[in-house]
GROMACS .gro file of C-alpha atoms in nm:
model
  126
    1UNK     CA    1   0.000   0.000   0.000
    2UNK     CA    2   0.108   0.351  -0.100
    3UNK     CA    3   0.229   0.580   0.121
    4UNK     CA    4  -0.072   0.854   0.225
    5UNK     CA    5   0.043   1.219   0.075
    6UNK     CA    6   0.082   1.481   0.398
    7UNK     CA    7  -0.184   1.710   0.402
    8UNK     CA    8   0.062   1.944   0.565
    9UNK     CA    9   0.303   1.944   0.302
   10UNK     CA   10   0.042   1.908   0.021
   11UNK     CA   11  -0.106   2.288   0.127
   12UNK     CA   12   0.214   2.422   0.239
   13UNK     CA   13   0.448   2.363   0.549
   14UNK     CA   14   0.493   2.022   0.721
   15UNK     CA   15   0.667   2.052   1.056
   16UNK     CA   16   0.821   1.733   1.080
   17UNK     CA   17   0.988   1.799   0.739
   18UNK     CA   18   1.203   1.471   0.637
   19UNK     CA   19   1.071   1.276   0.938
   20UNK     CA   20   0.713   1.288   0.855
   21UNK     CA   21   0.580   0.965   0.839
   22UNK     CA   22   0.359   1.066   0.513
   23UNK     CA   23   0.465   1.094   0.209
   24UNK     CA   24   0.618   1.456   0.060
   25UNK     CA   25   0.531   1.538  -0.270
   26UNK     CA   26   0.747   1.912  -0.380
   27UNK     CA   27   0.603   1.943  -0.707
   28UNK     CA   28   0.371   2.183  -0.788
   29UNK     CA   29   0.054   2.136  -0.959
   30UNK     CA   30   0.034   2.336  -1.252
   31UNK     CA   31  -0.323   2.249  -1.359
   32UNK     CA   32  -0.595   2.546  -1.318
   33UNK     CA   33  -0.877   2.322  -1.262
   34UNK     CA   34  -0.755   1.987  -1.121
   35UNK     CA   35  -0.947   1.795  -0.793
   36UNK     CA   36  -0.755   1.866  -0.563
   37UNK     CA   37  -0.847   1.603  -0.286
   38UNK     CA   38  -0.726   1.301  -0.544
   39UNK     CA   39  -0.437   1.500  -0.652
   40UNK     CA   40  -0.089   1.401  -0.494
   41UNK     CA   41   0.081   1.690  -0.607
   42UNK     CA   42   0.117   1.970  -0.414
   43UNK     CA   43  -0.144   2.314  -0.420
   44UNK     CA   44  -0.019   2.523  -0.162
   45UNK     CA   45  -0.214   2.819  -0.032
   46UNK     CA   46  -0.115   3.191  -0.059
   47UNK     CA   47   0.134   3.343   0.180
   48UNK     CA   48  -0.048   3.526   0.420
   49UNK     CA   49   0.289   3.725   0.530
   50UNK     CA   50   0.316   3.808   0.125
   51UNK     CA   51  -0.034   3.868   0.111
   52UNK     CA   52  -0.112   4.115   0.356
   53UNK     CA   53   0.218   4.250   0.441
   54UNK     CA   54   0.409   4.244   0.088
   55UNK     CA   55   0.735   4.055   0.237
   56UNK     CA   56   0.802   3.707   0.365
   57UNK     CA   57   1.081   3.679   0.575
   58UNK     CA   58   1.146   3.327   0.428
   59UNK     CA   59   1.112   3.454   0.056
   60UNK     CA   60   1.209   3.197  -0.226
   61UNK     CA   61   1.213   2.950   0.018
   62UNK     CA   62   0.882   2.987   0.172
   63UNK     CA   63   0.693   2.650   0.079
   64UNK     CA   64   0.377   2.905   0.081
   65UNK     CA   65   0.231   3.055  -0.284
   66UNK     CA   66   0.367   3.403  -0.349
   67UNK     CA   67   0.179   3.538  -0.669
   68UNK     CA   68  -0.004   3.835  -0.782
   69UNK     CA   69   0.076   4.210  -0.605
   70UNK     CA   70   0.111   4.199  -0.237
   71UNK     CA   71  -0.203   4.393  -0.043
   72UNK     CA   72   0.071   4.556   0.121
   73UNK     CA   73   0.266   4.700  -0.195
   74UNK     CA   74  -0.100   4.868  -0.305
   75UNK     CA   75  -0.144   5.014  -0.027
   76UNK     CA   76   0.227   5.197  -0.112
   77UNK     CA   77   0.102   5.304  -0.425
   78UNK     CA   78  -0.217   5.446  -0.360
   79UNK     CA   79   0.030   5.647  -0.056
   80UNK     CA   80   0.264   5.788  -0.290
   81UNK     CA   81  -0.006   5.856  -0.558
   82UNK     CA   82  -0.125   6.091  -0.300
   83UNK     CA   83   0.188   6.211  -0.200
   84UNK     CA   84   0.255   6.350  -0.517
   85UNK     CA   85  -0.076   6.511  -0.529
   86UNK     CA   86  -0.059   6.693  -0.241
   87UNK     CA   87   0.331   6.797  -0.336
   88UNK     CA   88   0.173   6.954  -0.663
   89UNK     CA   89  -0.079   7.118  -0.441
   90UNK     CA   90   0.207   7.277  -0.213
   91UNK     CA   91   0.395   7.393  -0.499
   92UNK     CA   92   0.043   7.571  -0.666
   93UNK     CA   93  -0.016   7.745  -0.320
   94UNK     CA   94   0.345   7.856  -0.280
   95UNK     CA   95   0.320   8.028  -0.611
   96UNK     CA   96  -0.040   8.188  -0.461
   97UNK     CA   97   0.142   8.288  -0.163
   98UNK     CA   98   0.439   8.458  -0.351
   99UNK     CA   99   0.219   8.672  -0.591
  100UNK     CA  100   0.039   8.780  -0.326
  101UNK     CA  101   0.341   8.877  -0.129
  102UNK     CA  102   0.467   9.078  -0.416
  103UNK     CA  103   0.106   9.230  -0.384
  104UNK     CA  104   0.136   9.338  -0.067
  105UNK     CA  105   0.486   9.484  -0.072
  106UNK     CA  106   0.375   9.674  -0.420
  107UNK     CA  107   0.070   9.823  -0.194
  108UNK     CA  108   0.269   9.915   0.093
  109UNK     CA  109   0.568  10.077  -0.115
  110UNK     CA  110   0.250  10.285  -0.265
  111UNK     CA  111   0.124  10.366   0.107
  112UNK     CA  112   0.414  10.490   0.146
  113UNK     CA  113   0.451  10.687  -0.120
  114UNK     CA  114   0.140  10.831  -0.087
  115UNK     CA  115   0.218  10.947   0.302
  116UNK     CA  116   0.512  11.090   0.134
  117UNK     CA  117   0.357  11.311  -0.060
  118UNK     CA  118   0.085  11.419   0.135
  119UNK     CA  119   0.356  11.511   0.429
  120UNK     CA  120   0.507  11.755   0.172
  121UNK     CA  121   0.224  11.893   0.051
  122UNK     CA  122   0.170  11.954   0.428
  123UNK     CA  123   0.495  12.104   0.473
  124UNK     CA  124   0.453  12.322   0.184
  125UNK     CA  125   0.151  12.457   0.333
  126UNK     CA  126   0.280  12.589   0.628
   0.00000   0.00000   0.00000
């Protein structure tokens, strides 16, 4: 009688690694739809440290499927993405906030002038 396949191994990480009294099948299945209860080869489930973090700590060697973008990796995207939206917006209102402070130093320069003149024509008066 045949060895039974580890259940363990089959779905992704068998503790007792080599001394596992089942057997250990390391191929992959490649099939997309294949029974997987009567299949001896292996269909391991996703990573869930790839899945929801972006990085395994075990990486190539993580018995564990790694496919597809990482939840984690997104989620730096769609950050950045806005990052770079709210720089643009930064640089828009600095240029609002420098034409208006050339406004405001043009108006007081022609305060001033205006006192100016208004002293002398006081002066001349008396």
């Amino acid at each position: 009688m045949a060895t039974p396949v580890c259940d363990f191994n089959k779905y992704g990480f068998c503790k007792f690694k080599l001394n596992c009294r089942k057997q250990h099948v390391m191929q992959i299945c490649c099939k997309t739809n294949c029974e997987i209860k009567t299949c001896s080869l292996r269909h391991p489930r996703i990573c869930r440290y790839h899945r929801d973090i972006g990085f395994c700590k075990f990486g190539e060697w993580c018995l564990f499927k790694h496919e597809g973008i990482a939840k984690g990796s997104i989620e730096i995207k769609n950050i950045s993405d806005k990052i770079i939206d709210i720089e643009k917006v930064i640089a828009e209102k600095n240029k609002q906030i420098e034409s208006l402070e050339k406004i405001l130093e043009d108006n007081k320069t022609g305060q001033f002038n205006d006192i100016m003149k208004d002293d002398e024509i006081k002066i001349e008066s008396f």
